């Protein structure tokens, strides 16, 4: 992708897809309260399912109605991270999952955030999404609702618990695998892309995925084939 080629259709905040994204963000504190307050686990899972539906719907509408926007592309990965971190922290506070798992997942996000200032020196504000990163997020967003449903004793709860932990372990492994691939992409980018002046560096929150204005770094394999510029 040419860094100067925009991948968005509109540059305004208030669109239907963005409204759905903001609505999904409002569900984060609600889920935390449902898990920690009344411990309404089934209702919390329903809210998570609705959040997943709006996640699919806002992307579909943005493409169908040509309302892809810069803020929308920033909100989606932010919402995914917030849901994952909020759920695992809540489950750890309830004693359903161990705190080491929270630390392992949070450390990976800290690692990705640490790459952003490095990317800025080359004129990029994000990394292109890798399919492993998508698969990891998918696994984790399915894992912890199932673990939550499996917190109580019972046959169906046991099935949910086993399935949830299977998704959680696979998702955690893929999460870190994708993270290490992002580190590798950043190293390749440093080797193949000259620094840009500070006034031309992007400003934005850390996230994974193409940004509308700056585009995405070249694929690491392609970079090595071309050699250093």
Short mmCIF file of C-alpha atoms in Angstrom, two decimals:
data_model
loop_
_atom_site.label_atom_id
_atom_site.label_comp_id
_atom_site.label_asym_id
_atom_site.label_seq_id
_atom_site.Cartn_x
_atom_site.Cartn_y
_atom_site.Cartn_z
CA UNK A 1 0.00 0.00 0.00
CA UNK A 2 1.29 3.45 -0.87
CA UNK A 3 1.71 5.40 2.36
CA UNK A 4 -0.05 8.34 0.76
CA UNK A 5 -3.08 6.33 -0.38
CA UNK A 6 -5.97 6.68 2.08
CA UNK A 7 -7.90 3.53 2.95
CA UNK A 8 -10.87 5.34 4.43
CA UNK A 9 -13.96 6.89 2.85
CA UNK A 10 -14.92 9.61 5.31
CA UNK A 11 -13.01 11.63 7.89
CA UNK A 12 -15.82 12.37 10.31
CA UNK A 13 -16.62 10.90 13.70
CA UNK A 14 -20.39 10.54 13.71
CA UNK A 15 -21.22 7.71 11.35
CA UNK A 16 -23.39 4.67 12.03
CA UNK A 17 -20.40 2.27 12.18
CA UNK A 18 -18.58 4.58 14.60
CA UNK A 19 -21.71 4.89 16.76
CA UNK A 20 -21.76 1.08 17.04
CA UNK A 21 -18.07 1.13 18.00
CA UNK A 22 -18.70 3.69 20.75
CA UNK A 23 -21.66 1.61 21.94
CA UNK A 24 -19.40 -1.43 22.12
CA UNK A 25 -16.90 0.51 24.24
CA UNK A 26 -19.68 1.40 26.69
CA UNK A 27 -20.20 -2.31 27.24
CA UNK A 28 -16.74 -2.72 28.82
CA UNK A 29 -17.57 -1.22 32.25
CA UNK A 30 -20.96 -2.95 32.13
CA UNK A 31 -19.32 -6.36 31.69
CA UNK A 32 -16.89 -5.65 34.53
CA UNK A 33 -19.76 -4.67 36.84
CA UNK A 34 -21.82 -7.74 35.90
CA UNK A 35 -18.88 -10.07 36.63
CA UNK A 36 -17.71 -8.44 39.85
CA UNK A 37 -20.94 -6.94 41.23
CA UNK A 38 -24.01 -9.17 41.04
CA UNK A 39 -21.90 -11.93 39.42
CA UNK A 40 -24.52 -12.22 36.70
CA UNK A 41 -22.31 -14.40 34.54
CA UNK A 42 -24.90 -15.38 31.93
CA UNK A 43 -25.94 -11.76 31.43
CA UNK A 44 -22.27 -10.76 31.13
CA UNK A 45 -21.81 -13.34 28.38
CA UNK A 46 -24.92 -11.99 26.61
CA UNK A 47 -23.40 -8.49 26.66
CA UNK A 48 -20.15 -9.92 25.28
CA UNK A 49 -22.07 -11.67 22.50
CA UNK A 50 -23.83 -8.42 21.60
CA UNK A 51 -20.45 -6.67 21.58
CA UNK A 52 -19.16 -9.30 19.17
CA UNK A 53 -22.20 -8.77 16.95
CA UNK A 54 -21.66 -5.01 16.82
CA UNK A 55 -17.98 -5.62 16.05
CA UNK A 56 -18.97 -7.56 12.93
CA UNK A 57 -21.82 -5.22 12.05
CA UNK A 58 -19.88 -1.97 12.20
CA UNK A 59 -17.20 -3.34 9.87
CA UNK A 60 -19.83 -4.68 7.46
CA UNK A 61 -21.74 -1.39 7.40
CA UNK A 62 -18.57 0.67 7.04
CA UNK A 63 -17.65 -1.24 3.90
CA UNK A 64 -21.18 -1.48 2.49
CA UNK A 65 -22.03 2.20 3.10
CA UNK A 66 -18.53 3.50 2.30
CA UNK A 67 -18.18 4.95 5.79
CA UNK A 68 -14.74 3.63 6.71
CA UNK A 69 -13.07 6.29 8.82
CA UNK A 70 -9.80 6.94 10.59
CA UNK A 71 -11.42 6.92 14.03
CA UNK A 72 -13.26 3.70 13.21
CA UNK A 73 -10.05 1.92 12.28
CA UNK A 74 -8.55 3.05 15.59
CA UNK A 75 -11.55 2.10 17.73
CA UNK A 76 -11.88 -1.54 16.65
CA UNK A 77 -8.52 -2.85 17.94
CA UNK A 78 -8.77 -0.63 21.03
CA UNK A 79 -12.18 -2.12 21.87
CA UNK A 80 -10.87 -5.67 21.41
CA UNK A 81 -7.93 -5.02 23.76
CA UNK A 82 -10.14 -3.37 26.38
CA UNK A 83 -12.59 -6.27 26.38
CA UNK A 84 -9.82 -8.84 26.73
CA UNK A 85 -8.02 -6.96 29.52
CA UNK A 86 -11.25 -6.10 31.36
CA UNK A 87 -12.50 -9.69 31.25
CA UNK A 88 -9.26 -11.32 32.36
CA UNK A 89 -8.76 -8.80 35.18
CA UNK A 90 -12.34 -9.39 36.37
CA UNK A 91 -11.94 -13.17 36.21
CA UNK A 92 -8.68 -12.97 38.14
CA UNK A 93 -10.33 -10.82 40.83
CA UNK A 94 -13.02 -13.50 41.13
CA UNK A 95 -10.34 -16.18 41.42
CA UNK A 96 -11.50 -17.92 38.23
CA UNK A 97 -8.19 -17.57 36.37
CA UNK A 98 -4.66 -17.12 37.76
CA UNK A 99 -3.01 -13.71 37.81
CA UNK A 100 -0.01 -15.02 35.87
CA UNK A 101 -2.24 -15.36 32.80
CA UNK A 102 -3.29 -11.71 33.12
CA UNK A 103 0.37 -10.68 33.34
CA UNK A 104 1.37 -12.80 30.32
CA UNK A 105 -1.36 -11.30 28.12
CA UNK A 106 -0.85 -7.74 29.34
CA UNK A 107 2.92 -8.00 28.83
CA UNK A 108 2.39 -8.80 25.17
CA UNK A 109 0.31 -5.64 24.70
CA UNK A 110 2.98 -3.61 26.49
CA UNK A 111 5.56 -5.04 24.08
CA UNK A 112 3.45 -4.00 21.07
CA UNK A 113 2.95 -0.52 22.53
CA UNK A 114 6.72 -0.19 22.95
CA UNK A 115 7.15 -0.70 19.19
CA UNK A 116 5.04 2.34 18.30
CA UNK A 117 7.69 5.04 18.99
CA UNK A 118 10.10 3.01 16.85
CA UNK A 119 7.58 2.84 14.00
CA UNK A 120 7.06 6.61 14.26
CA UNK A 121 10.73 7.15 13.40
CA UNK A 122 10.01 5.53 10.03
CA UNK A 123 6.75 7.40 9.41
CA UNK A 124 4.35 4.63 10.39
CA UNK A 125 1.94 4.53 13.31
CA UNK A 126 0.98 0.84 13.23
CA UNK A 127 1.81 -2.62 11.99
CA UNK A 128 -0.17 -4.54 9.36
CA UNK A 129 -2.50 -7.08 10.94
CA UNK A 130 -1.19 -10.64 10.76
CA UNK A 131 -3.68 -13.49 10.45
CA UNK A 132 -2.16 -15.04 13.58
CA UNK A 133 -3.04 -11.90 15.50
CA UNK A 134 -6.63 -12.14 14.27
CA UNK A 135 -6.78 -15.83 15.19
CA UNK A 136 -5.38 -15.11 18.65
CA UNK A 137 -7.90 -12.35 19.34
CA UNK A 138 -10.70 -14.62 18.10
CA UNK A 139 -9.61 -17.42 20.45
CA UNK A 140 -9.28 -15.14 23.46
CA UNK A 141 -12.63 -13.43 22.91
CA UNK A 142 -14.27 -16.88 22.87
CA UNK A 143 -12.14 -18.34 25.65
CA UNK A 144 -12.94 -16.20 28.66
CA UNK A 145 -16.74 -16.09 28.30
CA UNK A 146 -16.63 -19.91 28.22
CA UNK A 147 -14.33 -19.98 31.25
CA UNK A 148 -16.77 -17.66 33.02
CA UNK A 149 -19.73 -19.92 32.20
CA UNK A 150 -17.73 -22.89 33.47
CA UNK A 151 -17.02 -21.33 36.87
CA UNK A 152 -19.86 -23.24 38.57
CA UNK A 153 -20.02 -27.04 39.04
CA UNK A 154 -22.09 -29.08 36.61
CA UNK A 155 -21.82 -31.14 33.43
CA UNK A 156 -22.46 -28.33 30.97
CA UNK A 157 -20.24 -26.03 33.01
CA UNK A 158 -17.43 -28.59 32.79
CA UNK A 159 -17.73 -28.68 29.00
CA UNK A 160 -17.63 -24.87 28.86
CA UNK A 161 -14.64 -24.77 31.21
CA UNK A 162 -12.61 -27.30 29.21
CA UNK A 163 -13.43 -25.59 25.89
CA UNK A 164 -12.70 -22.18 27.38
CA UNK A 165 -9.29 -23.18 28.69
CA UNK A 166 -8.44 -24.82 25.36
CA UNK A 167 -9.23 -21.55 23.56
CA UNK A 168 -7.34 -19.59 26.23
CA UNK A 169 -4.13 -21.61 25.96
CA UNK A 170 -4.14 -21.67 22.17
CA UNK A 171 -5.07 -17.99 22.05
CA UNK A 172 -2.29 -17.02 24.45
CA UNK A 173 0.27 -18.94 22.41
CA UNK A 174 -0.92 -17.38 19.15
CA UNK A 175 -1.06 -13.94 20.81
CA UNK A 176 2.62 -14.10 21.66
CA UNK A 177 3.57 -15.73 18.35
CA UNK A 178 1.90 -12.87 16.49
CA UNK A 179 3.57 -10.38 18.83
CA UNK A 180 7.01 -11.78 18.02
CA UNK A 181 6.20 -11.58 14.30
CA UNK A 182 5.35 -7.90 14.80
CA UNK A 183 8.75 -7.42 16.47
CA UNK A 184 10.38 -9.08 13.48
CA UNK A 185 8.46 -6.81 11.09
CA UNK A 186 9.65 -3.79 13.04
CA UNK A 187 13.27 -4.95 12.87
CA UNK A 188 12.94 -5.46 9.10
CA UNK A 189 11.34 -2.04 8.77
CA UNK A 190 14.25 -0.42 10.60
CA UNK A 191 16.69 -2.16 8.27
CA UNK A 192 14.88 -1.25 5.04
CA UNK A 193 13.27 2.14 5.64
CA UNK A 194 15.14 5.41 6.24
CA UNK A 195 14.13 7.63 9.18
CA UNK A 196 11.71 10.50 8.55
CA UNK A 197 11.87 14.01 9.95
CA UNK A 198 10.16 14.47 13.31
CA UNK A 199 7.56 16.87 11.89
CA UNK A 200 6.40 14.17 9.46
CA UNK A 201 5.99 11.45 12.06
CA UNK A 202 2.44 10.22 12.78
CA UNK A 203 0.65 10.82 16.05
CA UNK A 204 -1.81 8.27 17.36
CA UNK A 205 -2.49 5.58 19.93
CA UNK A 206 -0.74 2.22 19.61
CA UNK A 207 -2.71 -0.42 17.75
CA UNK A 208 -2.27 -3.14 15.19
CA UNK A 209 -3.61 -2.68 11.72
CA UNK A 210 -3.26 -0.33 8.78
CA UNK A 211 -3.74 3.35 9.45
CA UNK A 212 -5.58 5.37 6.80
CA UNK A 213 -3.04 8.13 6.38
CA UNK A 214 0.31 6.47 6.90
CA UNK A 215 -0.41 3.10 5.31
CA UNK A 216 1.41 -0.03 6.47
CA UNK A 217 5.03 -1.12 6.57
CA UNK A 218 6.23 -3.47 3.86
CA UNK A 219 5.95 -7.19 4.48
CA UNK A 220 9.19 -8.43 6.06
CA UNK A 221 9.82 -11.07 3.40
CA UNK A 222 9.35 -8.56 0.62
CA UNK A 223 11.70 -6.19 2.42
CA UNK A 224 14.48 -8.74 2.55
CA UNK A 225 14.03 -9.59 -1.14
CA UNK A 226 14.34 -5.95 -2.12
CA UNK A 227 17.27 -5.37 0.20
CA UNK A 228 18.01 -2.18 2.08
CA UNK A 229 16.85 0.96 0.39
#
